[in-house]
Structure formats: structure tokens, C-alpha cells
Amino acid sequence: MTSSAMGTTFAEIGFALRISGTSLVVGMVLAVLMGVAGGVLPAFRAARMQITSALRDA
């Protein structure tokens, strides 16, 4: 017995995805904040290193 014989297929199961403008903006702002937060610590470490030692260790 297949799922189509039972009356329901996966093609018939669905939902409407609605994204408001507010949730889109909030999501983008959170993504930018997480990106900045993830890049601040490595940037501060790199700024404190000598250029020659940073290139030697790379």
C-alpha cells in the first residue's frame, strides 16, 4: 500500500510561509550583529601582533 493509495501524498501536504518586513529586518540586523561579534576578537588579536610575527605564524 502506497501513501497515494491511502489518500495523502507528500505533494499535498504544505504550508504557507509568510515573512513580514519586520521579521526580515530583525533577522538581517541579528545576522550582522553576530558577524561583527564573531570578528571583533580576532581583529583585536591581529591588531596587537607585530606584522612580521603574524606573517611568520600564518
PQR file with spaces between the fields and no chain letter, atoms N, CA, C, O and H, PARSE charges and radii, in Angstrom:
ATOM       1  N    MET     1       0.852   -1.167    0.000 -0.4000 1.5000
ATOM       2  CA   MET     1       0.000    0.000    0.000 -0.0000 2.0000
ATOM       3  C    MET     1       0.904    1.239    0.000  0.5500 1.7000
ATOM       4  O    MET     1       1.792    1.372    0.843 -0.5500 1.4000
ATOM       5  N    THR     2       0.673    2.110   -0.924 -0.4000 1.5000
ATOM       6  CA   THR     2       1.473    3.323   -1.011 -0.0000 2.0000
ATOM       7  C    THR     2       0.747    4.466   -0.332  0.5500 1.7000
ATOM       8  O    THR     2      -0.427    4.356    0.021 -0.5500 1.4000
ATOM       9  H    THR     2      -0.048    2.003   -1.609  0.4000 1.0000
ATOM      10  N    SER     3       1.462    5.564   -0.155 -0.4000 1.5000
ATOM      11  CA   SER     3       0.836    6.701    0.503 -0.0000 2.0000
ATOM      12  C    SER     3      -0.256    7.316   -0.356  0.5500 1.7000
ATOM      13  O    SER     3      -1.219    7.866    0.177 -0.5500 1.4000
ATOM      14  H    SER     3       2.416    5.653   -0.442  0.4000 1.0000
ATOM      15  N    SER     4      -0.123    7.233   -1.696 -0.4000 1.5000
ATOM      16  CA   SER     4      -1.183    7.778   -2.540 -0.0000 2.0000
ATOM      17  C    SER     4      -2.442    6.926   -2.460  0.5500 1.7000
ATOM      18  O    SER     4      -3.550    7.437   -2.622 -0.5500 1.4000
ATOM      19  H    SER     4       0.659    6.786   -2.129  0.4000 1.0000
ATOM      20  N    ALA     5      -2.279    5.636   -2.211 -0.4000 1.5000
ATOM      21  CA   ALA     5      -3.448    4.770   -2.062 -0.0000 2.0000
ATOM      22  C    ALA     5      -4.182    5.073   -0.765  0.5500 1.7000
ATOM      23  O    ALA     5      -5.382    4.827   -0.647 -0.5500 1.4000
ATOM      24  H    ALA     5      -1.379    5.220   -2.078  0.4000 1.0000
ATOM      25  N    MET     6      -3.448    5.611    0.212 -0.4000 1.5000
ATOM      26  CA   MET     6      -4.081    5.952    1.484 -0.0000 2.0000
ATOM      27  C    MET     6      -4.781    7.302    1.402  0.5500 1.7000
ATOM      28  O    MET     6      -5.538    7.660    2.304 -0.5500 1.4000
ATOM      29  H    MET     6      -2.473    5.811    0.116  0.4000 1.0000
ATOM      30  N    GLY     7      -4.541    8.048    0.347 -0.4000 1.5000
ATOM      31  CA   GLY     7      -5.254    9.304    0.181 -0.0000 2.0000
ATOM      32  C    GLY     7      -4.412   10.548    0.380  0.5500 1.7000
ATOM      33  O    GLY     7      -4.879   11.641    0.060 -0.5500 1.4000
ATOM      34  H    GLY     7      -3.926    7.758   -0.386  0.4000 1.0000
ATOM      35  N    THR     8      -3.199   10.441    0.891 -0.4000 1.5000
ATOM      36  CA   THR     8      -2.373   11.608    1.137 -0.0000 2.0000
ATOM      37  C    THR     8      -0.982   11.373    0.568  0.5500 1.7000
ATOM      38  O    THR     8      -0.357   10.345    0.829 -0.5500 1.4000
ATOM      39  H    THR     8      -2.820    9.553    1.151  0.4000 1.0000
ATOM      40  N    THR     9      -0.514   12.321   -0.199 -0.4000 1.5000
ATOM      41  CA   THR     9       0.864   12.269   -0.690 -0.0000 2.0000
ATOM      42  C    THR     9       1.619   13.453   -0.114  0.5500 1.7000
ATOM      43  O    THR     9       1.027   14.396    0.409 -0.5500 1.4000
ATOM      44  H    THR     9      -1.022   13.156   -0.410  0.4000 1.0000
ATOM      45  N    PHE    10       2.927   13.385   -0.221 -0.4000 1.5000
ATOM      46  CA   PHE    10       3.726   14.492    0.298 -0.0000 2.0000
ATOM      47  C    PHE    10       3.515   15.758   -0.520  0.5500 1.7000
ATOM      48  O    PHE    10       3.715   16.859   -0.007 -0.5500 1.4000
ATOM      49  H    PHE    10       3.408   12.618   -0.646  0.4000 1.0000
ATOM      50  N    ALA    11       3.120   15.625   -1.768 -0.4000 1.5000
ATOM      51  CA   ALA    11       2.856   16.789   -2.604 -0.0000 2.0000
ATOM      52  C    ALA    11       1.627   17.554   -2.134  0.5500 1.7000
ATOM      53  O    ALA    11       1.495   18.747   -2.409 -0.5500 1.4000
ATOM      54  H    ALA    11       2.958   14.731   -2.184  0.4000 1.0000
ATOM      55  N    GLU    12       0.743   16.888   -1.439 -0.4000 1.5000
ATOM      56  CA   GLU    12      -0.477   17.534   -0.975 -0.0000 2.0000
ATOM      57  C    GLU    12      -0.310   18.186    0.390  0.5500 1.7000
ATOM      58  O    GLU    12      -1.163   18.971    0.804 -0.5500 1.4000
ATOM      59  H    GLU    12       0.850   15.919   -1.216  0.4000 1.0000
ATOM      60  N    ILE    13       0.754   17.879    1.083 -0.4000 1.5000
ATOM      61  CA   ILE    13       0.979   18.436    2.411 -0.0000 2.0000
ATOM      62  C    ILE    13       1.837   19.684    2.257  0.5500 1.7000
ATOM      63  O    ILE    13       2.940   19.615    1.716 -0.5500 1.4000
ATOM      64  H    ILE    13       1.447   17.240    0.746  0.4000 1.0000
ATOM      65  N    GLY    14       1.354   20.793    2.716 -0.4000 1.5000
ATOM      66  CA   GLY    14       2.117   22.025    2.589 -0.0000 2.0000
ATOM      67  C    GLY    14       1.662   23.058    3.596  0.5500 1.7000
ATOM      68  O    GLY    14       0.701   22.852    4.336 -0.5500 1.4000
ATOM      69  H    GLY    14       0.457   20.849    3.156  0.4000 1.0000
ATOM      70  N    PHE    15       2.359   24.154    3.608 -0.4000 1.5000
ATOM      71  CA   PHE    15       2.002   25.251    4.487 -0.0000 2.0000
ATOM      72  C    PHE    15       2.444   26.546    3.829  0.5500 1.7000
ATOM      73  O    PHE    15       3.326   26.550    2.970 -0.5500 1.4000
ATOM      74  H    PHE    15       3.140   24.322    3.006  0.4000 1.0000
ATOM      75  N    ALA    16       1.831   27.629    4.234 -0.4000 1.5000
ATOM      76  CA   ALA    16       2.164   28.939    3.695 -0.0000 2.0000
ATOM      77  C    ALA    16       3.222   29.582    4.584  0.5500 1.7000
ATOM      78  O    ALA    16       3.043   29.694    5.797 -0.5500 1.4000
ATOM      79  H    ALA    16       1.114   27.625    4.931  0.4000 1.0000
ATOM      80  N    LEU    17       4.304   29.994    3.981 -0.4000 1.5000
ATOM      81  CA   LEU    17       5.371   30.658    4.725 -0.0000 2.0000
ATOM      82  C    LEU    17       5.276   32.148    4.445  0.5500 1.7000
ATOM      83  O    LEU    17       5.502   32.599    3.322 -0.5500 1.4000
ATOM      84  H    LEU    17       4.449   29.903    2.996  0.4000 1.0000
ATOM      85  N    ARG    18       4.946   32.888    5.457 -0.4000 1.5000
ATOM      86  CA   ARG    18       4.807   34.334    5.313 -0.0000 2.0000
ATOM      87  C    ARG    18       5.835   35.011    6.198  0.5500 1.7000
ATOM      88  O    ARG    18       5.887   34.776    7.406 -0.5500 1.4000
ATOM      89  H    ARG    18       4.763   32.522    6.369  0.4000 1.0000
ATOM      90  N    ILE    19       6.646   35.846    5.591 -0.4000 1.5000
ATOM      91  CA   ILE    19       7.674   36.576    6.328 -0.0000 2.0000
ATOM      92  C    ILE    19       7.343   38.055    6.227  0.5500 1.7000
ATOM      93  O    ILE    19       7.263   38.609    5.130 -0.5500 1.4000
ATOM      94  H    ILE    19       6.604   36.037    4.611  0.4000 1.0000
ATOM      95  N    SER    20       7.154   38.683    7.360 -0.4000 1.5000
ATOM      96  CA   SER    20       6.835   40.106    7.358 -0.0000 2.0000
ATOM      97  C    SER    20       8.112   40.921    7.186  0.5500 1.7000
ATOM      98  O    SER    20       9.220   40.413    7.362 -0.5500 1.4000
ATOM      99  H    SER    20       7.219   38.233    8.251  0.4000 1.0000
ATOM     100  N    GLY    21       7.941   42.162    6.848 -0.4000 1.5000
ATOM     101  CA   GLY    21       9.084   43.053    6.679 -0.0000 2.0000
ATOM     102  C    GLY    21       9.842   43.255    7.980  0.5500 1.7000
ATOM     103  O    GLY    21      11.068   43.363    7.986 -0.5500 1.4000
ATOM     104  H    GLY    21       7.042   42.575    6.705  0.4000 1.0000
ATOM     105  N    THR    22       9.111   43.304    9.068 -0.4000 1.5000
ATOM     106  CA   THR    22       9.744   43.486   10.373 -0.0000 2.0000
ATOM     107  C    THR    22      10.632   42.308   10.731  0.5500 1.7000
ATOM     108  O    THR    22      11.761   42.496   11.183 -0.5500 1.4000
ATOM     109  H    THR    22       8.115   43.216    9.063  0.4000 1.0000
ATOM     110  N    SER    23      10.131   41.094   10.532 -0.4000 1.5000
ATOM     111  CA   SER    23      10.948   39.927   10.868 -0.0000 2.0000
ATOM     112  C    SER    23      12.145   39.807    9.936  0.5500 1.7000
ATOM     113  O    SER    23      13.194   39.310   10.346 -0.5500 1.4000
ATOM     114  H    SER    23       9.214   40.941   10.164  0.4000 1.0000
ATOM     115  N    LEU    24      12.012   40.249    8.698 -0.4000 1.5000
ATOM     116  CA   LEU    24      13.139   40.236    7.767 -0.0000 2.0000
ATOM     117  C    LEU    24      14.231   41.197    8.225  0.5500 1.7000
ATOM     118  O    LEU    24      15.413   40.852    8.208 -0.5500 1.4000
ATOM     119  H    LEU    24      11.160   40.653    8.364  0.4000 1.0000
ATOM     120  N    VAL    25      13.839   42.397    8.633 -0.4000 1.5000
ATOM     121  CA   VAL    25      14.809   43.393    9.103 -0.0000 2.0000
ATOM     122  C    VAL    25      15.461   42.932   10.396  0.5500 1.7000
ATOM     123  O    VAL    25      16.674   43.067   10.556 -0.5500 1.4000
ATOM     124  H    VAL    25      12.879   42.678    8.647  0.4000 1.0000
ATOM     125  N    VAL    26      14.682   42.393   11.317 -0.4000 1.5000
ATOM     126  CA   VAL    26      15.236   41.903   12.582 -0.0000 2.0000
ATOM     127  C    VAL    26      16.230   40.778   12.326  0.5500 1.7000
ATOM     128  O    VAL    26      17.294   40.740   12.943 -0.5500 1.4000
ATOM     129  H    VAL    26      13.696   42.283   11.186  0.4000 1.0000
ATOM     130  N    GLY    27      15.897   39.872   11.431 -0.4000 1.5000
ATOM     131  CA   GLY    27      16.810   38.781   11.096 -0.0000 2.0000
ATOM     132  C    GLY    27      18.108   39.278   10.488  0.5500 1.7000
ATOM     133  O    GLY    27      19.183   38.770   10.806 -0.5500 1.4000
ATOM     134  H    GLY    27      15.032   39.903   10.929  0.4000 1.0000
ATOM     135  N    MET    28      18.011   40.268    9.614 -0.4000 1.5000
ATOM     136  CA   MET    28      19.223   40.815    8.998 -0.0000 2.0000
ATOM     137  C    MET    28      20.086   41.550   10.021  0.5500 1.7000
ATOM     138  O    MET    28      21.311   41.430    9.998 -0.5500 1.4000
ATOM     139  H    MET    28      17.137   40.680    9.355  0.4000 1.0000
ATOM     140  N    VAL    29      19.460   42.303   10.911 -0.4000 1.5000
ATOM     141  CA   VAL    29      20.211   43.016   11.950 -0.0000 2.0000
ATOM     142  C    VAL    29      20.906   42.025   12.877  0.5500 1.7000
ATOM     143  O    VAL    29      22.069   42.222   13.230 -0.5500 1.4000
ATOM     144  H    VAL    29      18.465   42.401   10.929  0.4000 1.0000
ATOM     145  N    LEU    30      20.213   40.970   13.272 -0.4000 1.5000
ATOM     146  CA   LEU    30      20.830   39.958   14.131 -0.0000 2.0000
ATOM     147  C    LEU    30      21.985   39.259   13.423  0.5500 1.7000
ATOM     148  O    LEU    30      23.000   38.956   14.050 -0.5500 1.4000
ATOM     149  H    LEU    30      19.269   40.810   12.985  0.4000 1.0000
ATOM     150  N    ALA    31      21.844   39.002   12.131 -0.4000 1.5000
ATOM     151  CA   ALA    31      22.923   38.366   11.377 -0.0000 2.0000
ATOM     152  C    ALA    31      24.154   39.262   11.316  0.5500 1.7000
ATOM     153  O    ALA    31      25.278   38.782   11.460 -0.5500 1.4000
ATOM     154  H    ALA    31      21.020   39.249   11.621  0.4000 1.0000
ATOM     155  N    VAL    32      23.951   40.548   11.106 -0.4000 1.5000
ATOM     156  CA   VAL    32      25.079   41.488   11.068 -0.0000 2.0000
ATOM     157  C    VAL    32      25.732   41.590   12.439  0.5500 1.7000
ATOM     158  O    VAL    32      26.959   41.605   12.537 -0.5500 1.4000
ATOM     159  H    VAL    32      23.038   40.937   10.990  0.4000 1.0000
ATOM     160  N    LEU    33      24.936   41.659   13.495 -0.4000 1.5000
ATOM     161  CA   LEU    33      25.496   41.750   14.847 -0.0000 2.0000
ATOM     162  C    LEU    33      26.304   40.506   15.204  0.5500 1.7000
ATOM     163  O    LEU    33      27.363   40.618   15.823 -0.5500 1.4000
ATOM     164  H    LEU    33      23.939   41.647   13.415  0.4000 1.0000
ATOM     165  N    MET    34      25.827   39.332   14.827 -0.4000 1.5000
ATOM     166  CA   MET    34      26.577   38.106   15.112 -0.0000 2.0000
ATOM     167  C    MET    34      27.868   38.066   14.301  0.5500 1.7000
ATOM     168  O    MET    34      28.892   37.591   14.794 -0.5500 1.4000
ATOM     169  H    MET    34      24.967   39.241   14.324  0.4000 1.0000
ATOM     170  N    GLY    35      27.832   38.553   13.077 -0.4000 1.5000
ATOM     171  CA   GLY    35      29.041   38.600   12.266 -0.0000 2.0000
ATOM     172  C    GLY    35      30.077   39.544   12.840  0.5500 1.7000
ATOM     173  O    GLY    35      31.266   39.227   12.875 -0.5500 1.4000
ATOM     174  H    GLY    35      27.001   38.938   12.677  0.4000 1.0000
ATOM     175  N    VAL    36      29.628   40.699   13.288 -0.4000 1.5000
ATOM     176  CA   VAL    36      30.548   41.665   13.903 -0.0000 2.0000
ATOM     177  C    VAL    36      31.096   41.114   15.210  0.5500 1.7000
ATOM     178  O    VAL    36      32.292   41.226   15.478 -0.5500 1.4000
ATOM     179  H    VAL    36      28.662   40.957   13.260  0.4000 1.0000
ATOM     180  N    ALA    37      30.233   40.519   16.024 -0.4000 1.5000
ATOM     181  CA   ALA    37      30.684   39.954   17.298 -0.0000 2.0000
ATOM     182  C    ALA    37      31.681   38.828   17.076  0.5500 1.7000
ATOM     183  O    ALA    37      32.623   38.681   17.855 -0.5500 1.4000
ATOM     184  H    ALA    37      29.261   40.428   15.807  0.4000 1.0000
ATOM     185  N    GLY    38      31.498   38.040   16.044 -0.4000 1.5000
ATOM     186  CA   GLY    38      32.426   36.950   15.757 -0.0000 2.0000
ATOM     187  C    GLY    38      33.747   37.423   15.181  0.5500 1.7000
ATOM     188  O    GLY    38      34.731   36.686   15.219 -0.5500 1.4000
ATOM     189  H    GLY    38      30.733   38.159   15.411  0.4000 1.0000
ATOM     190  N    GLY    39      33.791   38.631   14.651 -0.4000 1.5000
ATOM     191  CA   GLY    39      35.014   39.137   14.055 -0.0000 2.0000
ATOM     192  C    GLY    39      35.805   40.091   14.925  0.5500 1.7000
ATOM     193  O    GLY    39      36.950   40.407   14.603 -0.5500 1.4000
ATOM     194  H    GLY    39      32.991   39.230   14.620  0.4000 1.0000
ATOM     195  N    VAL    40      35.228   40.556   16.015 -0.4000 1.5000
ATOM     196  CA   VAL    40      35.896   41.557   16.851 -0.0000 2.0000
ATOM     197  C    VAL    40      37.114   40.981   17.567  0.5500 1.7000
ATOM     198  O    VAL    40      38.181   41.593   17.542 -0.5500 1.4000
ATOM     199  H    VAL    40      34.298   40.299   16.277  0.4000 1.0000
ATOM     200  N    LEU    41      36.981   39.833   18.197 -0.4000 1.5000
ATOM     201  CA   LEU    41      38.093   39.249   18.946 -0.0000 2.0000
ATOM     202  C    LEU    41      39.286   38.925   18.049  0.5500 1.7000
ATOM     203  O    LEU    41      40.406   39.300   18.397 -0.5500 1.4000
ATOM     204  H    LEU    41      36.113   39.336   18.218  0.4000 1.0000
ATOM     205  N    PRO    42      39.109   38.253   16.923 -0.5600 1.5000
ATOM     206  CA   PRO    42      40.262   38.017   16.051  0.2800 2.0000
ATOM     207  C    PRO    42      40.873   39.316   15.516  0.5500 1.7000
ATOM     208  O    PRO    42      42.085   39.396   15.318 -0.5500 1.4000
ATOM     209  N    ALA    43      40.043   40.322   15.285 -0.4000 1.5000
ATOM     210  CA   ALA    43      40.567   41.597   14.790 -0.0000 2.0000
ATOM     211  C    ALA    43      41.423   42.284   15.852  0.5500 1.7000
ATOM     212  O    ALA    43      42.476   42.834   15.530 -0.5500 1.4000
ATOM     213  H    ALA    43      39.058   40.257   15.446  0.4000 1.0000
ATOM     214  N    PHE    44      40.988   42.260   17.108 -0.4000 1.5000
ATOM     215  CA   PHE    44      41.788   42.857   18.174 -0.0000 2.0000
ATOM     216  C    PHE    44      43.098   42.104   18.370  0.5500 1.7000
ATOM     217  O    PHE    44      44.139   42.722   18.592 -0.5500 1.4000
ATOM     218  H    PHE    44      40.133   41.813   17.369  0.4000 1.0000
ATOM     219  N    ARG    45      43.057   40.780   18.292 -0.4000 1.5000
ATOM     220  CA   ARG    45      44.288   39.997   18.411 -0.0000 2.0000
ATOM     221  C    ARG    45      45.249   40.327   17.279  0.5500 1.7000
ATOM     222  O    ARG    45      46.449   40.487   17.503 -0.5500 1.4000
ATOM     223  H    ARG    45      42.211   40.278   18.112  0.4000 1.0000
ATOM     224  N    ALA    46      44.726   40.428   16.074 -0.4000 1.5000
ATOM     225  CA   ALA    46      45.577   40.723   14.923 -0.0000 2.0000
ATOM     226  C    ALA    46      46.143   42.136   15.004  0.5500 1.7000
ATOM     227  O    ALA    46      47.269   42.373   14.567 -0.5500 1.4000
ATOM     228  H    ALA    46      43.752   40.297   15.892  0.4000 1.0000
ATOM     229  N    ALA    47      45.387   43.069   15.551 -0.4000 1.5000
ATOM     230  CA   ALA    47      45.857   44.448   15.655 -0.0000 2.0000
ATOM     231  C    ALA    47      46.994   44.578   16.659  0.5500 1.7000
ATOM     232  O    ALA    47      47.819   45.482   16.530 -0.5500 1.4000
ATOM     233  H    ALA    47      44.472   42.876   15.905  0.4000 1.0000
ATOM     234  N    ARG    48      47.061   43.707   17.648 -0.4000 1.5000
ATOM     235  CA   ARG    48      48.108   43.779   18.664 -0.0000 2.0000
ATOM     236  C    ARG    48      49.392   43.074   18.249  0.5500 1.7000
ATOM     237  O    ARG    48      50.436   43.277   18.869 -0.5500 1.4000
ATOM     238  H    ARG    48      46.391   42.972   17.753  0.4000 1.0000
ATOM     239  N    MET    49      49.329   42.251   17.210 -0.4000 1.5000
ATOM     240  CA   MET    49      50.509   41.488   16.796 -0.0000 2.0000
ATOM     241  C    MET    49      51.424   42.332   15.912  0.5500 1.7000
ATOM     242  O    MET    49      50.982   43.247   15.217 -0.5500 1.4000
ATOM     243  H    MET    49      48.481   42.086   16.706  0.4000 1.0000
ATOM     244  N    GLN    50      52.698   41.998   15.961 -0.4000 1.5000
ATOM     245  CA   GLN    50      53.640   42.589   15.023 -0.0000 2.0000
ATOM     246  C    GLN    50      53.398   41.975   13.648  0.5500 1.7000
ATOM     247  O    GLN    50      53.065   40.794   13.542 -0.5500 1.4000
ATOM     248  H    GLN    50      53.057   41.255   16.526  0.4000 1.0000
ATOM     249  N    ILE    51      53.563   42.760   12.613 -0.4000 1.5000
ATOM     250  CA   ILE    51      53.287   42.274   11.262 -0.0000 2.0000
ATOM     251  C    ILE    51      54.195   41.106   10.902  0.5500 1.7000
ATOM     252  O    ILE    51      53.746   40.123   10.314 -0.5500 1.4000
ATOM     253  H    ILE    51      53.833   43.719   12.699  0.4000 1.0000
ATOM     254  N    THR    52      55.462   41.214   11.252 -0.4000 1.5000
ATOM     255  CA   THR    52      56.399   40.146   10.881 -0.0000 2.0000
ATOM     256  C    THR    52      56.071   38.835   11.594  0.5500 1.7000
ATOM     257  O    THR    52      56.145   37.766   10.988 -0.5500 1.4000
ATOM     258  H    THR    52      55.828   42.013   11.730  0.4000 1.0000
ATOM     259  N    SER    53      55.711   38.907   12.868 -0.4000 1.5000
ATOM     260  CA   SER    53      55.382   37.669   13.578 -0.0000 2.0000
ATOM     261  C    SER    53      54.046   37.098   13.097  0.5500 1.7000
ATOM     262  O    SER    53      53.869   35.880   13.075 -0.5500 1.4000
ATOM     263  H    SER    53      55.650   39.775   13.361  0.4000 1.0000
ATOM     264  N    ALA    54      53.120   37.952   12.718 -0.4000 1.5000
ATOM     265  CA   ALA    54      51.841   37.470   12.200 -0.0000 2.0000
ATOM     266  C    ALA    54      52.039   36.748   10.869  0.5500 1.7000
ATOM     267  O    ALA    54      51.413   35.718   10.620 -0.5500 1.4000
ATOM     268  H    ALA    54      53.264   38.941   12.736  0.4000 1.0000
ATOM     269  N    LEU    55      52.903   37.284   10.021 -0.4000 1.5000
ATOM     270  CA   LEU    55      53.172   36.639    8.738 -0.0000 2.0000
ATOM     271  C    LEU    55      53.968   35.354    8.924  0.5500 1.7000
ATOM     272  O    LEU    55      53.782   34.393    8.178 -0.5500 1.4000
ATOM     273  H    LEU    55      53.412   38.121   10.224  0.4000 1.0000
ATOM     274  N    ARG    56      54.846   35.333    9.908 -0.4000 1.5000
ATOM     275  CA   ARG    56      55.648   34.140   10.163 -0.0000 2.0000
ATOM     276  C    ARG    56      54.769   33.008   10.686  0.5500 1.7000
ATOM     277  O    ARG    56      54.977   31.852   10.316 -0.5500 1.4000
ATOM     278  H    ARG    56      54.998   36.114   10.514  0.4000 1.0000
ATOM     279  N    ASP    57      53.793   33.316   11.537 -0.4000 1.5000
ATOM     280  CA   ASP    57      52.926   32.301   12.133 -0.0000 2.0000
ATOM     281  C    ASP    57      51.822   31.834   11.188  0.5500 1.7000
ATOM     282  O    ASP    57      51.220   30.785   11.416 -0.5500 1.4000
ATOM     283  H    ASP    57      53.625   34.255   11.837  0.4000 1.0000
ATOM     284  N    ALA    58      51.553   32.586   10.147 -0.4000 1.5000
ATOM     285  CA   ALA    58      50.435   32.243    9.241 -0.0000 2.0000
ATOM     286  C    ALA    58      50.719   31.062    8.377  0.5500 1.7000
ATOM     287  O    ALA    58      49.873   30.667    7.574 -0.5500 1.4000
ATOM     288  H    ALA    58      52.042   33.438    9.962  0.4000 1.0000
